[in-house]
Short mmCIF file of C-alpha atoms in Angstrom, two decimals:
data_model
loop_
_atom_site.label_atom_id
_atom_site.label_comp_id
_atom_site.label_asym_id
_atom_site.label_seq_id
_atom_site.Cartn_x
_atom_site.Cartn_y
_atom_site.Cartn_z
CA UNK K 5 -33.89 160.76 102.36
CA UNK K 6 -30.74 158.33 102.26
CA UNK K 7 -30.48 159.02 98.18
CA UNK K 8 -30.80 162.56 98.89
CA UNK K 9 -27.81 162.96 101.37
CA UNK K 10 -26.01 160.60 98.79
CA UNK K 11 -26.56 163.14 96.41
CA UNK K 12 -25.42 165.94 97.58
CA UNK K 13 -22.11 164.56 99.22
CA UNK K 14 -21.31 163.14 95.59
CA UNK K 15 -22.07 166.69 94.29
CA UNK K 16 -20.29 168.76 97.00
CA UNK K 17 -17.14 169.72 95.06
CA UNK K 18 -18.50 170.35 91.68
CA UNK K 19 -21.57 172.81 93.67
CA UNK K 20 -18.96 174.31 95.62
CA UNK K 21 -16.54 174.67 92.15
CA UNK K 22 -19.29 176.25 90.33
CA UNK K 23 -20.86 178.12 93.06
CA UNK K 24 -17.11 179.64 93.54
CA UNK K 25 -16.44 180.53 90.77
CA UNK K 26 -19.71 182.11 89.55
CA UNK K 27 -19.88 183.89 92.81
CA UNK K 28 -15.88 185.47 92.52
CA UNK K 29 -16.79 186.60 88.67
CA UNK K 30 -19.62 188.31 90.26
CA UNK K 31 -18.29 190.02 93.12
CA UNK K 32 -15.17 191.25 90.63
CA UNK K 33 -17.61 192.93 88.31
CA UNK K 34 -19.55 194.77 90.96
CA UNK K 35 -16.30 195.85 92.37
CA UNK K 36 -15.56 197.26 89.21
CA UNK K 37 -18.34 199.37 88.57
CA UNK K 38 -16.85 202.46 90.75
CA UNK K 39 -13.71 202.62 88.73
CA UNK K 40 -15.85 202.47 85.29
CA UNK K 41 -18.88 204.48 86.86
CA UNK K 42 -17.36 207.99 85.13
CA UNK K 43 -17.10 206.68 81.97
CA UNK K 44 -20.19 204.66 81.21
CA UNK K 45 -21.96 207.38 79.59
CA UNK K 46 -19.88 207.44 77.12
CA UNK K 47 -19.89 203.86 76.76
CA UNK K 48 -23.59 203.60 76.72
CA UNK K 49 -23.82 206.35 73.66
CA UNK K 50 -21.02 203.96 71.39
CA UNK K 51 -22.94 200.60 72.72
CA UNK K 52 -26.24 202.28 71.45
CA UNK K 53 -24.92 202.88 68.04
CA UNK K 54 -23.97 199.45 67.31
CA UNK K 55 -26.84 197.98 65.39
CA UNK K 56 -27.41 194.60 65.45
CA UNK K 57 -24.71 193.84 68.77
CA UNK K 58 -26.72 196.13 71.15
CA UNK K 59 -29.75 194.48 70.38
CA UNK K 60 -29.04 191.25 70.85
CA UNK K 61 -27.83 191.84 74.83
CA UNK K 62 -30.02 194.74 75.39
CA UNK K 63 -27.52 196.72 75.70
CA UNK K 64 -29.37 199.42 73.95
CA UNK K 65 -32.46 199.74 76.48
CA UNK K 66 -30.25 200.19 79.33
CA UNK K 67 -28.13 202.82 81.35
CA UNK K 68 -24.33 201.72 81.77
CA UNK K 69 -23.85 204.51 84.27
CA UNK K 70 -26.53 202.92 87.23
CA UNK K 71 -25.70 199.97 88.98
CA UNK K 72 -28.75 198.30 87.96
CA UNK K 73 -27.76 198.89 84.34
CA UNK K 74 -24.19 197.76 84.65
CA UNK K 75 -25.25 194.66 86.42
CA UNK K 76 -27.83 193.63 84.33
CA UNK K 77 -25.59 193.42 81.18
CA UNK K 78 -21.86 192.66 83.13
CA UNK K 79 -23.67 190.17 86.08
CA UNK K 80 -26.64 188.77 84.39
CA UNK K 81 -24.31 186.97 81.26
CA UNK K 82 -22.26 185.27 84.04
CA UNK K 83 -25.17 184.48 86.14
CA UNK K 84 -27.33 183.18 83.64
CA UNK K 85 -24.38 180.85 81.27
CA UNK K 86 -22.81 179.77 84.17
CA UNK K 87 -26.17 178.78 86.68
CA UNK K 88 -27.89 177.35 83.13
CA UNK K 89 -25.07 175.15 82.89
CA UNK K 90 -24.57 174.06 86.74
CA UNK K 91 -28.21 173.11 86.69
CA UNK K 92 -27.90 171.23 83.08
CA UNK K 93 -24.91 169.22 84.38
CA UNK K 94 -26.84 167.97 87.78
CA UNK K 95 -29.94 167.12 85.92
CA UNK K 96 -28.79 165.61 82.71
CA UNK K 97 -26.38 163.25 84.30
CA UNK K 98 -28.95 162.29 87.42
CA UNK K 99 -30.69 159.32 86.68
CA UNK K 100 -28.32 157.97 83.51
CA UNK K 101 -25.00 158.01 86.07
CA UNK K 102 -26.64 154.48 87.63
CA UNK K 103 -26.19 153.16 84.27
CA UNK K 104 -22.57 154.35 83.16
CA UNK K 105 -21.09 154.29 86.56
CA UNK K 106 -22.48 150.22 86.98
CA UNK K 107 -24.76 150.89 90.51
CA UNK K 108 -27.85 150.39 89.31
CA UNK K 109 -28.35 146.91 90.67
CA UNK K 110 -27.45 148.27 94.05
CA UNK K 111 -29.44 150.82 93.97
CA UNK K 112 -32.22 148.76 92.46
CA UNK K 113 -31.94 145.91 95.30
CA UNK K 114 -32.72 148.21 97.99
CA UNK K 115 -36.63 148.39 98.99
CA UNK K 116 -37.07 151.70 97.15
CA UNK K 117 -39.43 152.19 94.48
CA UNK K 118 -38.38 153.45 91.36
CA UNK K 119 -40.54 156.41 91.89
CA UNK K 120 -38.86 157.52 95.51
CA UNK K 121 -35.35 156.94 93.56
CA UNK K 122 -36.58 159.81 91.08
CA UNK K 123 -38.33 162.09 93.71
CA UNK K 124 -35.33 162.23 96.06
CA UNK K 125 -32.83 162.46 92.88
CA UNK K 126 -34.88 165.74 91.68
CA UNK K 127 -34.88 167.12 95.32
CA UNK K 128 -31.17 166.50 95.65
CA UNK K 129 -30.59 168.71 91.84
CA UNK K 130 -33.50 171.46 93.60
CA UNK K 131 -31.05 171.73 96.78
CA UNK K 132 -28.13 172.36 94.88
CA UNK K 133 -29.28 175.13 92.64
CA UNK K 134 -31.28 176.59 95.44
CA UNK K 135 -28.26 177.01 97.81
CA UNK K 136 -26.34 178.15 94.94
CA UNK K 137 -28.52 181.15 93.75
CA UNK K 138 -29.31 182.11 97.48
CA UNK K 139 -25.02 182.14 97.73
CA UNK K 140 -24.53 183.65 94.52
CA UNK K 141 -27.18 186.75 95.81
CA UNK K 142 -25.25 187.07 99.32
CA UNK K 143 -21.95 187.78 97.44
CA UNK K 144 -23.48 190.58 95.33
CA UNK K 145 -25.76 192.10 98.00
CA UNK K 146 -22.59 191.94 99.97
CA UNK K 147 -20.13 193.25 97.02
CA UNK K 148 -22.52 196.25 96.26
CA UNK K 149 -22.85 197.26 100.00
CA UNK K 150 -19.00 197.13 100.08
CA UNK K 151 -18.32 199.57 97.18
CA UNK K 152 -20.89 201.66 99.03
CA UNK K 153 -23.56 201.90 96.46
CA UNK K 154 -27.72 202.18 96.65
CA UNK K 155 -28.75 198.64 95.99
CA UNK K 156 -31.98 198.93 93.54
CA UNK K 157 -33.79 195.73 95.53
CA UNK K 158 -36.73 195.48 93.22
CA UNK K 159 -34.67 195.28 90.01
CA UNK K 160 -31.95 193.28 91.98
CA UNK K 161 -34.25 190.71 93.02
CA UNK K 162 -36.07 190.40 90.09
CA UNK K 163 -32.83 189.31 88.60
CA UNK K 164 -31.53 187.03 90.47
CA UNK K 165 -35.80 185.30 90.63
CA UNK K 166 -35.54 184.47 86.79
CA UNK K 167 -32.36 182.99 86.64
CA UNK K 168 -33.40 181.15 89.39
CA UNK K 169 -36.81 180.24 87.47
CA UNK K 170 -34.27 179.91 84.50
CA UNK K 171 -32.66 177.21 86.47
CA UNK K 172 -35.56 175.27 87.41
CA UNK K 173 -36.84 174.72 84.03
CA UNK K 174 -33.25 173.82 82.67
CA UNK K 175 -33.36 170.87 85.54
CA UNK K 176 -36.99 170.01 84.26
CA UNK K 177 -36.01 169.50 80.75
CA UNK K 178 -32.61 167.98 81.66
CA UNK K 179 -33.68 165.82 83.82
CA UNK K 180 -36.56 164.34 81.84
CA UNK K 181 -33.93 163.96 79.01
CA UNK K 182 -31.76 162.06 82.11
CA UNK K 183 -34.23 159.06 82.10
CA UNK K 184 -34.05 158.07 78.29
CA UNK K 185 -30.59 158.11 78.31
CA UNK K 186 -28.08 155.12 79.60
CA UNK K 187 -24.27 156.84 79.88
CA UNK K 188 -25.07 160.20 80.90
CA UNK K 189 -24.15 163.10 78.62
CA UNK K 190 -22.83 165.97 79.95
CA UNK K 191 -22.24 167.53 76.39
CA UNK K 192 -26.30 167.35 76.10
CA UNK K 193 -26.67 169.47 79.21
CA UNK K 194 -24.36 172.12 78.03
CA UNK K 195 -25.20 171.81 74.48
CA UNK K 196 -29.12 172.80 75.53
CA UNK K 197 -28.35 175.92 78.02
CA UNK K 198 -26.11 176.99 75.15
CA UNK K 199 -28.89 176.72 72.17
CA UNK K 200 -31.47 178.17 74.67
CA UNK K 201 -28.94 181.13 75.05
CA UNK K 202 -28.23 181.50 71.78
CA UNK K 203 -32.26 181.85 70.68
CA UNK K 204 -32.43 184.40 72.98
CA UNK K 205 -29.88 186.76 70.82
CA UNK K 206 -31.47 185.91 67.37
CA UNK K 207 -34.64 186.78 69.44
CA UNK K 208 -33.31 190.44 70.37
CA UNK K 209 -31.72 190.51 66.88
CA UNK K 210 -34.58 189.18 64.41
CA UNK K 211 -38.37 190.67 64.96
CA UNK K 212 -39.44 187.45 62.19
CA UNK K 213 -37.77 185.31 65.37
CA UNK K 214 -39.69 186.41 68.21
CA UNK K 215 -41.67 183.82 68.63
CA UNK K 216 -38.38 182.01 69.99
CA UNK K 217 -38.79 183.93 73.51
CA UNK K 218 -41.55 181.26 74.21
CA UNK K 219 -38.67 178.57 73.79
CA UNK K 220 -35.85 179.98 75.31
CA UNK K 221 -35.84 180.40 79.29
CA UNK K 222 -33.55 183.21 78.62
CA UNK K 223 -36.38 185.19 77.30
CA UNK K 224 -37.83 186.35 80.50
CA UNK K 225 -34.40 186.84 82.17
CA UNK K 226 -33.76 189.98 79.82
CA UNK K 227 -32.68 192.29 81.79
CA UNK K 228 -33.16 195.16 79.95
CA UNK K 229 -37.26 194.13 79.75
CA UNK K 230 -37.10 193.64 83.78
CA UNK K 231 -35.64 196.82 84.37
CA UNK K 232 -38.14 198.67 82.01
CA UNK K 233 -41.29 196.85 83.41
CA UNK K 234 -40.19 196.28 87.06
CA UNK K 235 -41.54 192.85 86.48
CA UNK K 236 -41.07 189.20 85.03
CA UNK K 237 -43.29 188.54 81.99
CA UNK K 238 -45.40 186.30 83.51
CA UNK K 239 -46.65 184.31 79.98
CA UNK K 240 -43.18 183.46 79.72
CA UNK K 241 -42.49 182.02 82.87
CA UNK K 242 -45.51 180.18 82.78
CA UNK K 243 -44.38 178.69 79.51
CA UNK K 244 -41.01 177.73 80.70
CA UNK K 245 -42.42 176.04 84.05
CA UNK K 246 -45.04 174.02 82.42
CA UNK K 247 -41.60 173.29 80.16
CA UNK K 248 -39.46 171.96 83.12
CA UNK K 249 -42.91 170.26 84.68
CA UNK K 250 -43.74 168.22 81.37
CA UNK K 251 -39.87 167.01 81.81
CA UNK K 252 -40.14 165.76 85.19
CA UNK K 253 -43.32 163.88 83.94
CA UNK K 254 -41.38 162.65 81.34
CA UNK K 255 -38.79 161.10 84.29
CA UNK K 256 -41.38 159.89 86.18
CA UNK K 257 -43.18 157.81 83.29
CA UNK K 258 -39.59 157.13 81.53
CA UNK K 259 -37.47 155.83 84.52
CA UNK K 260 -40.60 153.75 86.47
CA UNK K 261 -40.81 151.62 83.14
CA UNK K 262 -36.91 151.63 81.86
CA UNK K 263 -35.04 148.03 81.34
CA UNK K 264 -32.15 149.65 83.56
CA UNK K 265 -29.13 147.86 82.96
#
């Protein structure tokens, strides 16, 4: 697992970067729901009335003045932009860095296969967002016990599962895309967890568009739908892993064959 450890020393700072500063931008919010708490009614009744806006953050399904409801809108924007673009930015740059940074022909000369290069590459991207979402759910478990609040578990965890899932399928289809190109492209990465987020709203906007939500990962991280059902829409995460798997194929089939220069 020598290209594994490599990994994650090389990615150290930017996971511990990104895992910062997604984690403090929680932990602030959460903190701030006491002080708002009182007037969140009020806020929920004008959010309700604003056509097309509510609709496309579910803001109109969901209770400003509970915790869950709060976090779901405040939390889940910051947790899902900023862990769909960590995991786009270690995937899309994993297997094309060999070729831009020039250390492909000493990676190459080793007795590795090609295939063991892209297993323990893919494990390495895994570990990071892994230990990032199970950080990320610490600090807000933590924050809400501080500002002595119920913590709704079920809803909570349901959460912070499909971003995760959200995550996973984001390093799928990043990573596949990793193999076909030479220079990396971190603009690619962001560029797709921003399109994928941006479906979503003309999803929750347009009914003509709903066909998007079995595109988008974001469609089964709604959290005004998990807080209704108490449950992940199970279609659509089925969708969006076979999404992520058919990208690591794509790796496999890609990299194992590539004229790697």
């Amino acid at each position: 697992m020598t290209i594994v450890k490599h990994e994650l020393r090389q990615g150290k700072l930017s996971f511990l970067i990104w895992t910062g500063a997604i984690g403090f931008m929680l932990v602030i919010c959460v903190f701030l729901f006491p002080e708002m708490k009182g007037e969140m009614e009020g806020v929920s009744d004008l959010f309700s009335a604003m056509g097309f806006f509510t609709a496309a953050f579910g803001m109109d399904r969901l209770n400003f003045g509970t915790l869950i409801g709060y976090y779901a809108i405040e939390c889940g924007n910051v947790l899902g932009l900023g862990g769909a673009f960590y995991a786009a930015l270690c995937a899309v740059n994993m297997l094309s860095k060999e070729e831009r940074d020039k250390t492909a022909e000493f990676l190459l000369a080793h007795p590795i296969s090609r295939a063991r290069i892209v297993t323990e590459k893919l494990i390495a991207v895994l570990i990071q967002i892994t230990a990032m979402s199970l950080v990320i759910y610490a600090l807000s478990v933590a924050a809400m016990t501080a500002i002595g609040e119920e913590i709704p578990w079920k809803e909570l965890n349901l959460l912070h599962l499909a971003y995760y899932i959200l995550q996973v399928e984001l390093v799928g289809i990043c990573f596949g895309i990793s193999a076909f190109i030479r220079k990396g492209s971190a603009g690619a990465g962001i560029g797709i967890a921003t399109v994928m987020y941006f479906l979503n709203l003309i999803t929750n906007i347009a009914e003509v568009a709903e066909f998007l939500k079995y595109v988008t990962p974001f469609g089964y991280c709604e959290g005004a739908d998990i807080v209704a059902n108490g449950s992940l829409d199970g279609k659509l995460v089925a969708i969006g892993l076979t999404f992520g798997m058919i990208g690591v194929a794509a790796a496999y089939l890609r990299y194992v064959r590539k004229d790697i220069q």
